[in-house]
Structures are given as C-alpha cells and as structure tokens.
Coordinates of C-alpha atoms in Angstrom, one line a residue:
M1 CA 126.7 109.0 86.7
I2 CA 126.9 110.6 90.0
L3 CA 123.9 110.0 92.3
G4 CA 122.7 112.7 94.4
I5 CA 122.8 112.3 98.3
H6 CA 119.5 112.7 100.0
H7 CA 118.4 112.5 103.6
I8 CA 115.1 111.1 104.7
T9 CA 111.8 112.1 106.5
L10 CA 110.8 110.0 109.3
V11 CA 107.2 109.7 109.8
C12 CA 106.0 108.7 113.4
A13 CA 102.4 108.4 114.4
N14 CA 103.0 108.0 118.0
A15 CA 105.6 110.1 119.5
Q16 CA 106.0 108.0 122.7
R17 CA 107.3 105.0 120.5
T18 CA 110.8 104.0 120.8
V19 CA 112.3 102.8 117.7
D20 CA 115.9 101.8 117.9
F21 CA 117.2 101.8 114.1
Y22 CA 115.6 104.6 112.3
P23 CA 117.6 108.0 111.7
A24 CA 117.0 110.8 114.3
C25 CA 116.0 113.5 111.8
L26 CA 113.7 115.3 109.8
A27 CA 114.5 116.3 106.4
I28 CA 112.1 119.2 105.4
R29 CA 113.5 120.7 102.0
D30 CA 116.8 121.8 102.4
R31 CA 116.7 121.9 106.5
I32 CA 117.3 118.9 108.8
I33 CA 115.4 119.4 112.0
P34 CA 116.0 116.8 115.1
C35 CA 113.2 114.6 115.6
A36 CA 112.1 114.7 119.4
V37 CA 111.0 110.9 118.7
L38 CA 114.8 109.8 118.6
H39 CA 116.9 112.7 120.1
R40 CA 119.1 110.6 121.8
M41 CA 120.6 109.4 118.6
N42 CA 122.7 111.3 115.9
L43 CA 122.2 109.3 112.7
S44 CA 121.4 110.3 109.2
I45 CA 121.0 107.7 106.4
T46 CA 121.8 108.9 102.7
T47 CA 120.3 107.5 99.9
S48 CA 120.0 108.1 96.0
L49 CA 116.7 109.2 96.4
H50 CA 114.9 111.4 98.9
H51 CA 112.2 109.2 100.7
V52 CA 109.8 109.2 103.6
L53 CA 109.2 106.3 106.1
I54 CA 106.7 105.0 108.3
P55 CA 107.8 102.4 111.0
P56 CA 105.8 99.4 111.4
R57 CA 103.0 99.6 113.9
S58 CA 103.5 96.1 115.2
G59 CA 106.2 93.1 114.8
G60 CA 108.7 94.1 117.0
S61 CA 112.4 95.2 116.0
G62 CA 112.6 93.3 112.7
P63 CA 113.9 92.5 110.1
H64 CA 110.2 93.7 108.7
P65 CA 108.3 93.1 105.6
T66 CA 108.7 96.3 103.6
L67 CA 106.5 98.1 101.2
L68 CA 108.3 100.5 98.9
M69 CA 105.9 103.0 97.5
L70 CA 106.3 104.7 94.2
H71 CA 104.3 107.8 93.2
G72 CA 102.8 108.9 89.9
R73 CA 103.7 112.1 87.8
G74 CA 103.5 115.4 89.3
A75 CA 103.0 114.0 92.9
D76 CA 105.8 113.4 95.5
E77 CA 106.9 111.1 98.2
N78 CA 103.9 112.1 100.6
D79 CA 101.3 111.4 98.0
L80 CA 100.7 107.5 98.8
L81 CA 101.4 107.8 102.2
G82 CA 97.6 108.0 103.3
L83 CA 97.4 104.3 102.3
A84 CA 99.7 103.0 104.8
D85 CA 97.1 103.3 107.6
Y86 CA 94.5 101.0 105.8
L87 CA 97.6 98.3 105.2
D88 CA 99.0 95.4 107.2
P89 CA 100.5 97.2 110.2
R90 CA 103.5 94.8 110.3
L91 CA 104.8 96.9 107.2
L92 CA 107.8 99.1 107.2
T93 CA 106.7 101.7 104.4
I94 CA 109.2 103.5 102.5
S95 CA 108.0 106.2 99.8
A96 CA 110.6 107.4 97.4
Q97 CA 110.6 110.8 95.5
A98 CA 111.1 110.8 91.8
P99 CA 114.2 112.7 90.6
F100 CA 113.2 115.1 88.1
R101 CA 110.9 118.2 88.8
F102 CA 107.7 118.1 87.1
P103 CA 107.1 121.6 85.4
Y104 CA 103.4 122.0 86.8
G105 CA 104.7 121.0 90.2
G106 CA 105.7 117.9 91.9
Y107 CA 108.0 115.3 90.6
T108 CA 108.4 112.9 87.5
W109 CA 110.3 109.7 86.9
Y110 CA 110.5 110.5 83.2
E111 CA 109.0 112.6 80.3
I112 CA 106.6 111.0 78.3
L113 CA 106.9 110.9 74.3
E114 CA 103.5 109.3 74.3
V115 CA 101.3 107.1 76.6
G116 CA 103.3 104.0 77.0
T117 CA 106.7 105.5 75.7
P118 CA 108.7 106.7 78.5
E119 CA 111.6 109.4 77.3
P120 CA 114.5 106.9 77.3
R121 CA 117.1 109.1 78.8
Q122 CA 115.4 110.1 82.1
F123 CA 113.7 106.5 82.3
T124 CA 117.2 105.1 82.2
E125 CA 118.2 107.4 85.0
S126 CA 115.3 106.9 87.1
Y127 CA 115.8 103.2 86.7
D128 CA 119.5 103.2 87.7
R129 CA 118.7 105.5 90.6
L130 CA 116.1 103.2 91.9
T131 CA 118.1 100.1 91.5
Q132 CA 120.7 101.9 93.5
F133 CA 118.0 103.0 96.1
L134 CA 117.0 99.4 96.3
S135 CA 120.5 98.5 97.6
D136 CA 120.7 101.5 99.6
I137 CA 117.4 100.6 101.6
K138 CA 118.4 97.1 102.1
R139 CA 121.6 98.2 103.6
S140 CA 120.0 100.9 105.9
Y141 CA 116.9 99.3 107.3
P142 CA 115.9 95.9 108.9
I143 CA 114.0 94.8 105.6
G144 CA 112.9 91.0 105.7
E145 CA 114.8 88.9 103.1
K146 CA 112.6 88.3 100.2
R147 CA 110.0 90.3 101.9
L148 CA 110.1 93.7 99.8
F149 CA 107.1 94.7 98.1
L150 CA 106.5 97.4 95.5
L151 CA 103.2 99.7 95.4
G152 CA 103.1 101.8 92.3
F153 CA 100.6 104.3 91.0
S154 CA 100.4 105.5 87.4
M155 CA 104.3 106.3 86.1
G156 CA 105.0 104.7 89.9
T157 CA 103.7 101.3 88.4
V158 CA 105.8 101.6 85.5
M159 CA 109.0 101.9 87.7
S160 CA 107.6 99.3 90.1
Y161 CA 107.2 96.9 87.0
A162 CA 110.8 97.8 85.7
L163 CA 112.3 96.8 88.9
A164 CA 110.3 93.8 89.5
L165 CA 110.8 92.2 86.1
T166 CA 114.6 92.8 86.1
R167 CA 115.3 92.1 89.6
P168 CA 112.6 89.5 90.6
D169 CA 114.8 87.7 93.0
E170 CA 114.8 90.7 95.2
I171 CA 110.9 91.7 94.9
A172 CA 108.2 89.5 96.9
G173 CA 105.3 91.1 95.2
V174 CA 104.0 94.2 93.2
V175 CA 101.0 96.3 93.5
A176 CA 100.5 97.8 90.1
H177 CA 97.6 100.3 90.1
S178 CA 96.8 102.1 87.0
G179 CA 99.9 101.7 85.0
Y180 CA 101.7 99.7 82.5
I181 CA 104.6 97.2 81.8
P182 CA 107.6 99.2 80.1
E183 CA 107.9 97.4 77.1
G184 CA 110.2 98.6 74.3
T185 CA 112.6 100.1 76.5
H186 CA 116.3 99.3 77.1
L187 CA 115.4 96.6 79.9
T188 CA 115.8 93.0 79.6
F189 CA 113.3 91.1 81.6
A190 CA 114.2 88.2 83.8
W191 CA 111.1 86.1 82.9
D192 CA 112.8 82.9 83.8
K193 CA 113.3 84.1 87.4
I194 CA 109.7 85.6 87.8
G195 CA 108.0 82.7 89.2
N196 CA 108.1 83.7 92.8
T197 CA 107.1 87.2 92.6
G198 CA 103.2 87.9 92.9
F199 CA 101.5 90.6 91.0
F200 CA 98.3 92.4 91.7
V201 CA 97.3 94.3 89.0
A202 CA 94.5 96.8 89.2
H203 CA 93.0 99.7 86.8
G204 CA 90.0 101.8 86.1
T205 CA 87.9 101.0 83.1
M206 CA 87.2 104.7 82.8
D207 CA 90.8 105.8 83.1
P208 CA 91.5 109.0 80.8
V209 CA 95.2 109.1 81.5
I210 CA 96.4 105.5 80.9
P211 CA 93.5 103.5 79.4
V212 CA 92.6 100.2 80.7
A213 CA 94.0 98.6 77.7
F214 CA 97.5 98.8 78.9
A215 CA 96.5 97.0 82.0
R216 CA 94.9 94.0 79.8
R217 CA 98.2 94.2 78.1
A218 CA 100.0 93.4 81.4
R219 CA 97.5 90.6 82.3
E220 CA 98.2 89.0 78.9
V221 CA 102.0 89.4 79.2
L222 CA 102.1 88.1 83.0
T223 CA 99.7 85.4 82.1
E224 CA 101.9 84.2 79.3
A225 CA 104.7 84.4 82.0
K226 CA 102.8 82.2 84.6
V227 CA 103.1 84.4 87.2
D228 CA 101.3 84.6 90.4
L229 CA 98.6 87.2 89.2
T230 CA 95.8 89.0 90.8
Y231 CA 93.8 91.1 88.1
R232 CA 91.2 93.6 88.9
E233 CA 89.2 96.3 86.7
Y234 CA 87.1 98.8 88.6
P235 CA 84.4 101.3 87.2
I236 CA 86.7 104.4 88.2
A237 CA 88.9 106.7 86.4
H238 CA 92.7 107.5 87.5
Y239 CA 92.8 107.0 91.1
V240 CA 92.6 104.5 94.1
S241 CA 89.1 103.8 95.2
E242 CA 88.1 102.3 98.4
Q243 CA 87.3 98.9 96.9
S244 CA 90.7 98.8 95.1
L245 CA 92.4 99.7 98.3
A246 CA 90.3 97.0 100.1
D247 CA 91.5 94.5 97.5
L248 CA 95.3 95.5 97.5
A249 CA 95.4 95.5 101.3
A250 CA 93.8 92.0 101.4
W251 CA 96.3 90.8 98.6
L252 CA 99.2 92.3 100.5
E253 CA 98.2 90.5 103.9
H254 CA 97.8 87.0 101.7
R255 CA 101.2 87.4 100.2
L256 CA 102.6 88.0 103.7
A257 CA 101.3 84.8 104.7
V258 CA 102.4 83.1 101.6
N259 CA 106.0 84.4 102.4
G260 CA 105.6 82.6 106.1
L261 CA 104.1 85.8 108.0
K262 CA 100.8 85.0 109.6
K263 CA 98.8 87.0 112.0

C-alpha cells in the first residue's frame, strides 16, 4: 500500500512567539501559504495523514508531552482543537484528519456495518496509516519519550483504542470519549504489555449514537486486564460536556505527574 503524503497546518495562538522546530508553512486545502511566525525557515514535514499542530504554551523547547487528537465520523482535524485551550499548557497538540471522505461532509476512519462493527478494509487501512503516522510524528517533532497521549471522540476513540491496545509501549495514556473497543477485528491486543498505559473512559448515558453499553463493555475488558482505569458516565448525549472536559483535563494533568512532569 502506498501512503499519501500530506503537509501540516501550524496553529499558533501568539504570532510573536519564536518556535524553532515547527514547519514554516500553513497547509490549506491544496495550497501552502508561508507562515509569518516562521518566515525565516523553509521547512515542510510530510506524513501519512494530514494534521494540524498547536505548539505548547509553556515548557521550553522540548521534548514535550504530546496529545494526539482523533476526531469522529463526519468531522475533520479541526473538530477537537477547541479543547486544547482547556488542557495542560505543556502539551504539544497534534490533531489528525481521517483518510476517507464522508459523503455528508467531513472525513471518516471507516464505514460502519453496524454500531460496534467497522468495515474491515477501511478500518485496516486507517489503522495502518495511523501506525505509520505515529512513526512520522515521533521522527518529526520533539515528542517526549513515553509521554504520548491519545484523545479520541466517537470513532476517534475506536482508533485510539486500536493504537493503544496493540502498541501500548508507545502510548502513555488514552482519553476515550463516547466510543468502543474494536473487538472482533483483525487486531491482536497486547494485554501483557498494557500495564503502564492509563485510560480515562467517558460516555453519556443518553448517547443515541453509540450506546453507553459499549463503554461499560470497555470498562469490563479494561478492568479484567488490570489497567489503570478511570471510568466516568455523564447525563449527556453524544458530545463532550463541560464536566467531562474538566474531568479529562484533570486526569491528563495527573497522568503527566505520574510520568514525572509536575507543575
């Protein structure tokens, strides 16, 4: 399989900041526009998935604890970026775009045969591209060793589980919001290596898209595997609430401390 080559988009909240390791370009659709923040550089990083990047708001030049965001069906790489302002300022945030266009707008990681059952071909391709993307960003950005976290929503949670449960040595923790573990797929989970990876599982009890029973199944599976699990249910539908955001932000800060990064 030949992977597509994509540029990144740099998101910088403060145009006066000097950042010495990010690509000096903004990729917008099929155009590359110079980024005034880094006009002195002439770099471009290519990866297997298009993505956007938000530099950390504190913490020096790195290496940085890093949060990889994976969006849900019908959204894109910008969908979860608004959460970054409420999370630990030391995080380098990367948000990836799913590889397949969704017919009703946005992008998707795979088609759905039924809730809880990904279409095998697209799911396999998305998983393969994500594993390559993981290698791409670890090579291209100053990501702290064993300090890479995943934050998924809905279908992005499914892909986060897919990565973390098959490559736990590379993932420090997972925020799994409103999704499910992709059981019954081609993946083989590395349960014997999962002990050092933390999980924060959040789900709405009134979710009409992915019923809360899928989160309770994840709780059962992860508890049986004796992982470090924080499980929360909220009286909400299929979205991130203020309370779930506050809880996941606190969990991430705690996990950073567990990994040796105290404020």
